[in-house]
mmCIF file with all atom_site columns, C-alpha atoms in Angstrom:
data_model
loop_
_atom_site.group_PDB
_atom_site.id
_atom_site.type_symbol
_atom_site.label_atom_id
_atom_site.label_alt_id
_atom_site.label_comp_id
_atom_site.label_asym_id
_atom_site.label_entity_id
_atom_site.label_seq_id
_atom_site.pdbx_PDB_ins_code
_atom_site.Cartn_x
_atom_site.Cartn_y
_atom_site.Cartn_z
_atom_site.occupancy
_atom_site.B_iso_or_equiv
_atom_site.pdbx_formal_charge
_atom_site.auth_seq_id
_atom_site.auth_comp_id
_atom_site.auth_asym_id
_atom_site.auth_atom_id
_atom_site.pdbx_PDB_model_num
ATOM 1   C CA . UNK A 1 1   ? 90.987  178.145 213.597 1.00 65.00 ? 1   UNK A CA 1
ATOM 2   C CA . UNK A 1 2   ? 93.154  175.106 214.330 1.00 81.00 ? 2   UNK A CA 1
ATOM 3   C CA . UNK A 1 3   ? 92.260  171.503 214.955 1.00 88.00 ? 3   UNK A CA 1
ATOM 4   C CA . UNK A 1 4   ? 93.566  170.561 218.410 1.00 91.00 ? 4   UNK A CA 1
ATOM 5   C CA . UNK A 1 5   ? 94.208  167.009 219.622 1.00 92.00 ? 5   UNK A CA 1
ATOM 6   C CA . UNK A 1 6   ? 94.153  166.249 223.349 1.00 92.00 ? 6   UNK A CA 1
ATOM 7   C CA . UNK A 1 7   ? 94.458  163.011 225.315 1.00 88.00 ? 7   UNK A CA 1
ATOM 8   C CA . UNK A 1 8   ? 92.924  161.709 228.535 1.00 83.00 ? 8   UNK A CA 1
ATOM 9   C CA . UNK A 1 9   ? 94.121  158.449 230.072 1.00 72.00 ? 9   UNK A CA 1
ATOM 10  C CA . UNK A 1 10  ? 91.438  155.793 230.526 1.00 54.00 ? 10  UNK A CA 1
ATOM 11  C CA . UNK A 1 11  ? 89.590  155.292 233.826 1.00 50.00 ? 11  UNK A CA 1
ATOM 12  C CA . UNK A 1 12  ? 90.128  158.896 234.777 1.00 46.00 ? 12  UNK A CA 1
ATOM 13  C CA . UNK A 1 13  ? 86.489  159.904 234.954 1.00 51.00 ? 13  UNK A CA 1
ATOM 14  C CA . UNK A 1 14  ? 86.071  158.847 238.575 1.00 54.00 ? 14  UNK A CA 1
ATOM 15  C CA . UNK A 1 15  ? 84.975  161.185 241.311 1.00 50.00 ? 15  UNK A CA 1
ATOM 16  C CA . UNK A 1 16  ? 87.695  162.181 243.752 1.00 59.00 ? 16  UNK A CA 1
ATOM 17  C CA . UNK A 1 17  ? 90.468  161.502 241.277 1.00 69.00 ? 17  UNK A CA 1
ATOM 18  C CA . UNK A 1 18  ? 92.870  164.065 239.976 1.00 76.00 ? 18  UNK A CA 1
ATOM 19  C CA . UNK A 1 19  ? 94.061  163.636 236.416 1.00 80.00 ? 19  UNK A CA 1
ATOM 20  C CA . UNK A 1 20  ? 95.441  165.565 233.485 1.00 87.00 ? 20  UNK A CA 1
ATOM 21  C CA . UNK A 1 21  ? 94.449  166.317 229.920 1.00 91.00 ? 21  UNK A CA 1
ATOM 22  C CA . UNK A 1 22  ? 97.514  166.373 227.647 1.00 91.00 ? 22  UNK A CA 1
ATOM 23  C CA . UNK A 1 23  ? 98.323  167.887 224.260 1.00 92.00 ? 23  UNK A CA 1
ATOM 24  C CA . UNK A 1 24  ? 100.079 166.003 221.451 1.00 89.00 ? 24  UNK A CA 1
ATOM 25  C CA . UNK A 1 25  ? 103.478 166.922 222.905 1.00 92.00 ? 25  UNK A CA 1
ATOM 26  C CA . UNK A 1 26  ? 102.576 165.293 226.230 1.00 89.00 ? 26  UNK A CA 1
ATOM 27  C CA . UNK A 1 27  ? 102.272 168.644 228.041 1.00 93.00 ? 27  UNK A CA 1
ATOM 28  C CA . UNK A 1 28  ? 99.511  169.136 230.610 1.00 92.00 ? 28  UNK A CA 1
ATOM 29  C CA . UNK A 1 29  ? 96.849  171.490 229.250 1.00 94.00 ? 29  UNK A CA 1
ATOM 30  C CA . UNK A 1 30  ? 94.182  170.969 231.945 1.00 94.00 ? 30  UNK A CA 1
ATOM 31  C CA . UNK A 1 31  ? 94.017  169.356 235.370 1.00 91.00 ? 31  UNK A CA 1
ATOM 32  C CA . UNK A 1 32  ? 90.737  167.829 236.485 1.00 89.00 ? 32  UNK A CA 1
ATOM 33  C CA . UNK A 1 33  ? 89.974  167.430 240.201 1.00 88.00 ? 33  UNK A CA 1
ATOM 34  C CA . UNK A 1 34  ? 86.874  165.754 241.609 1.00 84.00 ? 34  UNK A CA 1
ATOM 35  C CA . UNK A 1 35  ? 85.783  166.596 245.143 1.00 82.00 ? 35  UNK A CA 1
ATOM 36  C CA . UNK A 1 36  ? 85.369  163.703 247.540 1.00 78.00 ? 36  UNK A CA 1
ATOM 37  C CA . UNK A 1 37  ? 82.881  163.308 250.374 1.00 76.00 ? 37  UNK A CA 1
ATOM 38  C CA . UNK A 1 38  ? 80.234  165.382 248.612 1.00 75.00 ? 38  UNK A CA 1
ATOM 39  C CA . UNK A 1 39  ? 76.636  164.645 247.688 1.00 79.00 ? 39  UNK A CA 1
ATOM 40  C CA . UNK A 1 40  ? 76.698  164.357 243.924 1.00 80.00 ? 40  UNK A CA 1
ATOM 41  C CA . UNK A 1 41  ? 79.647  164.934 241.641 1.00 82.00 ? 41  UNK A CA 1
ATOM 42  C CA . UNK A 1 42  ? 81.588  168.184 241.918 1.00 88.00 ? 42  UNK A CA 1
ATOM 43  C CA . UNK A 1 43  ? 84.420  168.445 239.399 1.00 90.00 ? 43  UNK A CA 1
ATOM 44  C CA . UNK A 1 44  ? 86.850  171.311 238.816 1.00 93.00 ? 44  UNK A CA 1
ATOM 45  C CA . UNK A 1 45  ? 88.785  171.899 235.589 1.00 94.00 ? 45  UNK A CA 1
ATOM 46  C CA . UNK A 1 46  ? 91.940  174.009 235.871 1.00 96.00 ? 46  UNK A CA 1
ATOM 47  C CA . UNK A 1 47  ? 94.172  175.376 233.117 1.00 95.00 ? 47  UNK A CA 1
ATOM 48  C CA . UNK A 1 48  ? 97.939  174.751 233.078 1.00 94.00 ? 48  UNK A CA 1
ATOM 49  C CA . UNK A 1 49  ? 98.500  177.752 235.393 1.00 95.00 ? 49  UNK A CA 1
ATOM 50  C CA . UNK A 1 50  ? 96.058  176.435 238.021 1.00 95.00 ? 50  UNK A CA 1
ATOM 51  C CA . UNK A 1 51  ? 93.193  178.827 237.240 1.00 97.00 ? 51  UNK A CA 1
ATOM 52  C CA . UNK A 1 52  ? 89.742  177.241 237.309 1.00 97.00 ? 52  UNK A CA 1
ATOM 53  C CA . UNK A 1 53  ? 88.126  177.405 233.861 1.00 97.00 ? 53  UNK A CA 1
ATOM 54  C CA . UNK A 1 54  ? 85.000  175.314 234.531 1.00 96.00 ? 54  UNK A CA 1
ATOM 55  C CA . UNK A 1 55  ? 83.183  173.693 237.425 1.00 96.00 ? 55  UNK A CA 1
ATOM 56  C CA . UNK A 1 56  ? 80.796  170.768 236.883 1.00 94.00 ? 56  UNK A CA 1
ATOM 57  C CA . UNK A 1 57  ? 78.115  169.964 239.433 1.00 94.00 ? 57  UNK A CA 1
ATOM 58  C CA . UNK A 1 58  ? 75.650  167.103 239.478 1.00 92.00 ? 58  UNK A CA 1
ATOM 59  C CA . UNK A 1 59  ? 72.061  168.153 240.104 1.00 90.00 ? 59  UNK A CA 1
ATOM 60  C CA . UNK A 1 60  ? 70.654  166.020 242.913 1.00 86.00 ? 60  UNK A CA 1
ATOM 61  C CA . UNK A 1 61  ? 67.221  164.445 243.300 1.00 83.00 ? 61  UNK A CA 1
ATOM 62  C CA . UNK A 1 62  ? 66.645  164.026 239.579 1.00 81.00 ? 62  UNK A CA 1
ATOM 63  C CA . UNK A 1 63  ? 64.978  161.019 237.956 1.00 83.00 ? 63  UNK A CA 1
ATOM 64  C CA . UNK A 1 64  ? 67.704  161.005 235.273 1.00 86.00 ? 64  UNK A CA 1
ATOM 65  C CA . UNK A 1 65  ? 71.300  162.288 235.590 1.00 88.00 ? 65  UNK A CA 1
ATOM 66  C CA . UNK A 1 66  ? 71.804  166.029 235.073 1.00 91.00 ? 66  UNK A CA 1
ATOM 67  C CA . UNK A 1 67  ? 74.986  168.100 235.283 1.00 94.00 ? 67  UNK A CA 1
ATOM 68  C CA . UNK A 1 68  ? 75.512  171.868 235.202 1.00 96.00 ? 68  UNK A CA 1
ATOM 69  C CA . UNK A 1 69  ? 78.721  173.429 233.893 1.00 97.00 ? 69  UNK A CA 1
ATOM 70  C CA . UNK A 1 70  ? 79.739  176.784 235.388 1.00 97.00 ? 70  UNK A CA 1
ATOM 71  C CA . UNK A 1 71  ? 82.355  179.387 234.540 1.00 96.00 ? 71  UNK A CA 1
ATOM 72  C CA . UNK A 1 72  ? 82.790  181.252 237.809 1.00 93.00 ? 72  UNK A CA 1
ATOM 73  C CA . UNK A 1 73  ? 79.210  181.786 239.038 1.00 94.00 ? 73  UNK A CA 1
ATOM 74  C CA . UNK A 1 74  ? 77.735  181.762 235.523 1.00 96.00 ? 74  UNK A CA 1
ATOM 75  C CA . UNK A 1 75  ? 75.805  178.714 234.313 1.00 96.00 ? 75  UNK A CA 1
ATOM 76  C CA . UNK A 1 76  ? 77.302  177.936 230.907 1.00 96.00 ? 76  UNK A CA 1
ATOM 77  C CA . UNK A 1 77  ? 75.694  174.603 229.979 1.00 95.00 ? 77  UNK A CA 1
ATOM 78  C CA . UNK A 1 78  ? 73.448  171.790 231.199 1.00 95.00 ? 78  UNK A CA 1
ATOM 79  C CA . UNK A 1 79  ? 73.885  168.140 230.210 1.00 93.00 ? 79  UNK A CA 1
ATOM 80  C CA . UNK A 1 80  ? 70.847  165.993 230.941 1.00 92.00 ? 80  UNK A CA 1
ATOM 81  C CA . UNK A 1 81  ? 70.147  162.349 230.141 1.00 88.00 ? 81  UNK A CA 1
ATOM 82  C CA . UNK A 1 82  ? 66.778  161.833 228.455 1.00 83.00 ? 82  UNK A CA 1
ATOM 83  C CA . UNK A 1 83  ? 64.495  158.848 228.756 1.00 78.00 ? 83  UNK A CA 1
ATOM 84  C CA . UNK A 1 84  ? 65.017  156.461 225.842 1.00 76.00 ? 84  UNK A CA 1
ATOM 85  C CA . UNK A 1 85  ? 64.653  152.719 225.533 1.00 73.00 ? 85  UNK A CA 1
ATOM 86  C CA . UNK A 1 86  ? 67.344  151.631 223.110 1.00 72.00 ? 86  UNK A CA 1
ATOM 87  C CA . UNK A 1 87  ? 70.354  153.875 223.571 1.00 71.00 ? 87  UNK A CA 1
ATOM 88  C CA . UNK A 1 88  ? 71.294  156.838 225.735 1.00 70.00 ? 88  UNK A CA 1
ATOM 89  C CA . UNK A 1 89  ? 70.105  160.266 224.622 1.00 79.00 ? 89  UNK A CA 1
ATOM 90  C CA . UNK A 1 90  ? 71.258  163.593 225.961 1.00 86.00 ? 90  UNK A CA 1
ATOM 91  C CA . UNK A 1 91  ? 69.840  167.081 226.013 1.00 87.00 ? 91  UNK A CA 1
ATOM 92  C CA . UNK A 1 92  ? 72.643  169.653 226.073 1.00 91.00 ? 92  UNK A CA 1
ATOM 93  C CA . UNK A 1 93  ? 71.755  173.336 226.324 1.00 93.00 ? 93  UNK A CA 1
ATOM 94  C CA . UNK A 1 94  ? 74.241  176.159 226.659 1.00 92.00 ? 94  UNK A CA 1
ATOM 95  C CA . UNK A 1 95  ? 74.601  179.903 226.404 1.00 90.00 ? 95  UNK A CA 1
ATOM 96  C CA . UNK A 1 96  ? 76.290  179.233 223.032 1.00 86.00 ? 96  UNK A CA 1
ATOM 97  C CA . UNK A 1 97  ? 73.407  177.175 221.628 1.00 87.00 ? 97  UNK A CA 1
ATOM 98  C CA . UNK A 1 98  ? 72.055  173.659 221.898 1.00 91.00 ? 98  UNK A CA 1
ATOM 99  C CA . UNK A 1 99  ? 74.344  170.695 221.324 1.00 91.00 ? 99  UNK A CA 1
ATOM 100 C CA . UNK A 1 100 ? 73.670  167.326 219.757 1.00 90.00 ? 100 UNK A CA 1
ATOM 101 C CA . UNK A 1 101 ? 75.750  164.188 220.147 1.00 89.00 ? 101 UNK A CA 1
ATOM 102 C CA . UNK A 1 102 ? 76.206  161.743 217.279 1.00 88.00 ? 102 UNK A CA 1
ATOM 103 C CA . UNK A 1 103 ? 77.851  158.348 217.643 1.00 87.00 ? 103 UNK A CA 1
ATOM 104 C CA . UNK A 1 104 ? 78.347  155.767 220.386 1.00 86.00 ? 104 UNK A CA 1
ATOM 105 C CA . UNK A 1 105 ? 77.966  157.380 223.812 1.00 80.00 ? 105 UNK A CA 1
ATOM 106 C CA . UNK A 1 106 ? 78.591  154.179 225.794 1.00 76.00 ? 106 UNK A CA 1
ATOM 107 C CA . UNK A 1 107 ? 81.772  153.508 223.826 1.00 77.00 ? 107 UNK A CA 1
ATOM 108 C CA . UNK A 1 108 ? 82.951  157.122 224.215 1.00 79.00 ? 108 UNK A CA 1
ATOM 109 C CA . UNK A 1 109 ? 83.209  157.420 220.433 1.00 87.00 ? 109 UNK A CA 1
ATOM 110 C CA . UNK A 1 110 ? 81.107  160.395 219.318 1.00 92.00 ? 110 UNK A CA 1
ATOM 111 C CA . UNK A 1 111 ? 80.981  163.910 217.908 1.00 92.00 ? 111 UNK A CA 1
ATOM 112 C CA . UNK A 1 112 ? 79.496  166.996 219.600 1.00 92.00 ? 112 UNK A CA 1
ATOM 113 C CA . UNK A 1 113 ? 77.710  169.442 217.307 1.00 91.00 ? 113 UNK A CA 1
ATOM 114 C CA . UNK A 1 114 ? 76.400  172.929 218.051 1.00 86.00 ? 114 UNK A CA 1
ATOM 115 C CA . UNK A 1 115 ? 73.770  174.259 215.654 1.00 81.00 ? 115 UNK A CA 1
ATOM 116 C CA . UNK A 1 116 ? 74.776  171.509 213.212 1.00 83.00 ? 116 UNK A CA 1
ATOM 117 C CA . UNK A 1 117 ? 78.483  172.462 213.250 1.00 85.00 ? 117 UNK A CA 1
ATOM 118 C CA . UNK A 1 118 ? 80.976  169.959 214.687 1.00 87.00 ? 118 UNK A CA 1
ATOM 119 C CA . UNK A 1 119 ? 82.657  171.302 217.819 1.00 87.00 ? 119 UNK A CA 1
ATOM 120 C CA . UNK A 1 120 ? 84.804  168.194 218.085 1.00 93.00 ? 120 UNK A CA 1
ATOM 121 C CA . UNK A 1 121 ? 85.012  164.450 218.578 1.00 94.00 ? 121 UNK A CA 1
ATOM 122 C CA . UNK A 1 122 ? 86.113  161.962 221.183 1.00 91.00 ? 122 UNK A CA 1
ATOM 123 C CA . UNK A 1 123 ? 87.500  158.537 220.305 1.00 89.00 ? 123 UNK A CA 1
ATOM 124 C CA . UNK A 1 124 ? 88.811  155.704 222.350 1.00 78.00 ? 124 UNK A CA 1
ATOM 125 C CA . UNK A 1 125 ? 92.447  155.463 221.274 1.00 71.00 ? 125 UNK A CA 1
ATOM 126 C CA . UNK A 1 126 ? 95.324  153.040 221.828 1.00 61.00 ? 126 UNK A CA 1
ATOM 127 C CA . UNK A 1 127 ? 98.848  154.305 222.452 1.00 56.00 ? 127 UNK A CA 1
ATOM 128 C CA . UNK A 1 128 ? 102.116 152.900 223.718 1.00 46.00 ? 128 UNK A CA 1
ATOM 129 C CA . UNK A 1 129 ? 101.585 154.625 227.093 1.00 52.00 ? 129 UNK A CA 1
ATOM 130 C CA . UNK A 1 130 ? 98.242  152.946 227.577 1.00 53.00 ? 130 UNK A CA 1
ATOM 131 C CA . UNK A 1 131 ? 94.587  153.139 226.777 1.00 56.00 ? 131 UNK A CA 1
ATOM 132 C CA . UNK A 1 132 ? 93.277  156.672 226.443 1.00 75.00 ? 132 UNK A CA 1
ATOM 133 C CA . UNK A 1 133 ? 90.699  158.933 224.884 1.00 84.00 ? 133 UNK A CA 1
ATOM 134 C CA . UNK A 1 134 ? 91.620  161.205 222.025 1.00 88.00 ? 134 UNK A CA 1
ATOM 135 C CA . UNK A 1 135 ? 89.761  164.508 221.912 1.00 92.00 ? 135 UNK A CA 1
ATOM 136 C CA . UNK A 1 136 ? 89.720  166.380 218.621 1.00 93.00 ? 136 UNK A CA 1
ATOM 137 C CA . UNK A 1 137 ? 88.560  169.979 218.939 1.00 94.00 ? 137 UNK A CA 1
ATOM 138 C CA . UNK A 1 138 ? 87.922  171.950 215.761 1.00 92.00 ? 138 UNK A CA 1
ATOM 139 C CA . UNK A 1 139 ? 88.505  175.456 217.157 1.00 89.00 ? 139 UNK A CA 1
ATOM 140 C CA . UNK A 1 140 ? 91.068  176.687 219.730 1.00 88.00 ? 140 UNK A CA 1
ATOM 141 C CA . UNK A 1 141 ? 88.442  178.773 221.526 1.00 88.00 ? 141 UNK A CA 1
ATOM 142 C CA . UNK A 1 142 ? 86.242  175.724 222.167 1.00 89.00 ? 142 UNK A CA 1
ATOM 143 C CA . UNK A 1 143 ? 88.914  173.567 223.858 1.00 92.00 ? 143 UNK A CA 1
ATOM 144 C CA . UNK A 1 144 ? 88.052  174.256 227.542 1.00 93.00 ? 144 UNK A CA 1
ATOM 145 C CA . UNK A 1 145 ? 84.290  173.994 226.991 1.00 92.00 ? 145 UNK A CA 1
ATOM 146 C CA . UNK A 1 146 ? 84.681  170.811 224.921 1.00 91.00 ? 146 UNK A CA 1
ATOM 147 C CA . UNK A 1 147 ? 86.708  169.203 227.723 1.00 92.00 ? 147 UNK A CA 1
ATOM 148 C CA . UNK A 1 148 ? 84.019  170.177 230.262 1.00 93.00 ? 148 UNK A CA 1
ATOM 149 C CA . UNK A 1 149 ? 81.241  168.813 228.022 1.00 92.00 ? 149 UNK A CA 1
ATOM 150 C CA . UNK A 1 150 ? 83.056  165.484 227.543 1.00 89.00 ? 150 UNK A CA 1
ATOM 151 C CA . UNK A 1 151 ? 83.567  165.074 231.304 1.00 89.00 ? 151 UNK A CA 1
ATOM 152 C CA . UNK A 1 152 ? 79.919  165.963 232.026 1.00 90.00 ? 152 UNK A CA 1
ATOM 153 C CA . UNK A 1 153 ? 78.705  163.587 229.276 1.00 87.00 ? 153 UNK A CA 1
ATOM 154 C CA . UNK A 1 154 ? 80.856  160.754 230.580 1.00 83.00 ? 154 UNK A CA 1
ATOM 155 C CA . UNK A 1 155 ? 79.515  161.273 234.102 1.00 83.00 ? 155 UNK A CA 1
ATOM 156 C CA . UNK A 1 156 ? 75.949  161.460 232.797 1.00 83.00 ? 156 UNK A CA 1
ATOM 157 C CA . UNK A 1 157 ? 76.270  158.185 230.890 1.00 80.00 ? 157 UNK A CA 1
ATOM 158 C CA . UNK A 1 158 ? 78.543  156.090 233.124 1.00 72.00 ? 158 UNK A CA 1
ATOM 159 C CA . UNK A 1 159 ? 78.262  157.325 236.712 1.00 67.00 ? 159 UNK A CA 1
ATOM 160 C CA . UNK A 1 160 ? 74.553  157.024 237.475 1.00 55.00 ? 160 UNK A CA 1
ATOM 161 C CA . UNK A 1 161 ? 75.139  154.738 240.440 1.00 45.00 ? 161 UNK A CA 1
ATOM 162 C CA . UNK A 1 162 ? 77.298  157.139 242.453 1.00 42.00 ? 162 UNK A CA 1
#
């Protein structure tokens, strides 16, 4: 069980864009590709070899934003914004358990926990090559799912007007 650090450049969570998630050595670990000209967000996450690891799809005609995460044809997780008056709240259910988010969702500075155990964290970070997000994942096996959850959460919180 290793702690993994990954980086995403800022302003990458926009539909239709293609961007990369890098490791500490600057190597591409995942490529993220949003489909354009679709109703609702449709986002694909590919590993370094070009194989799709997760697919994120926005559920349409919902009062509050909701995103499903798939591995192949299997529904793996659902990220849903809940009604709250003071700060955003999310309900995250998955085949691995329910997730909670602690921290500042709007500022993209939070931890994701599953059954009370930290899966990882995301922090806004500042580097010489520009503004970015730093993802810290606590277990190698959780890296692809954590990346998918972060992208779905960001879309849920920031992209309601699409």
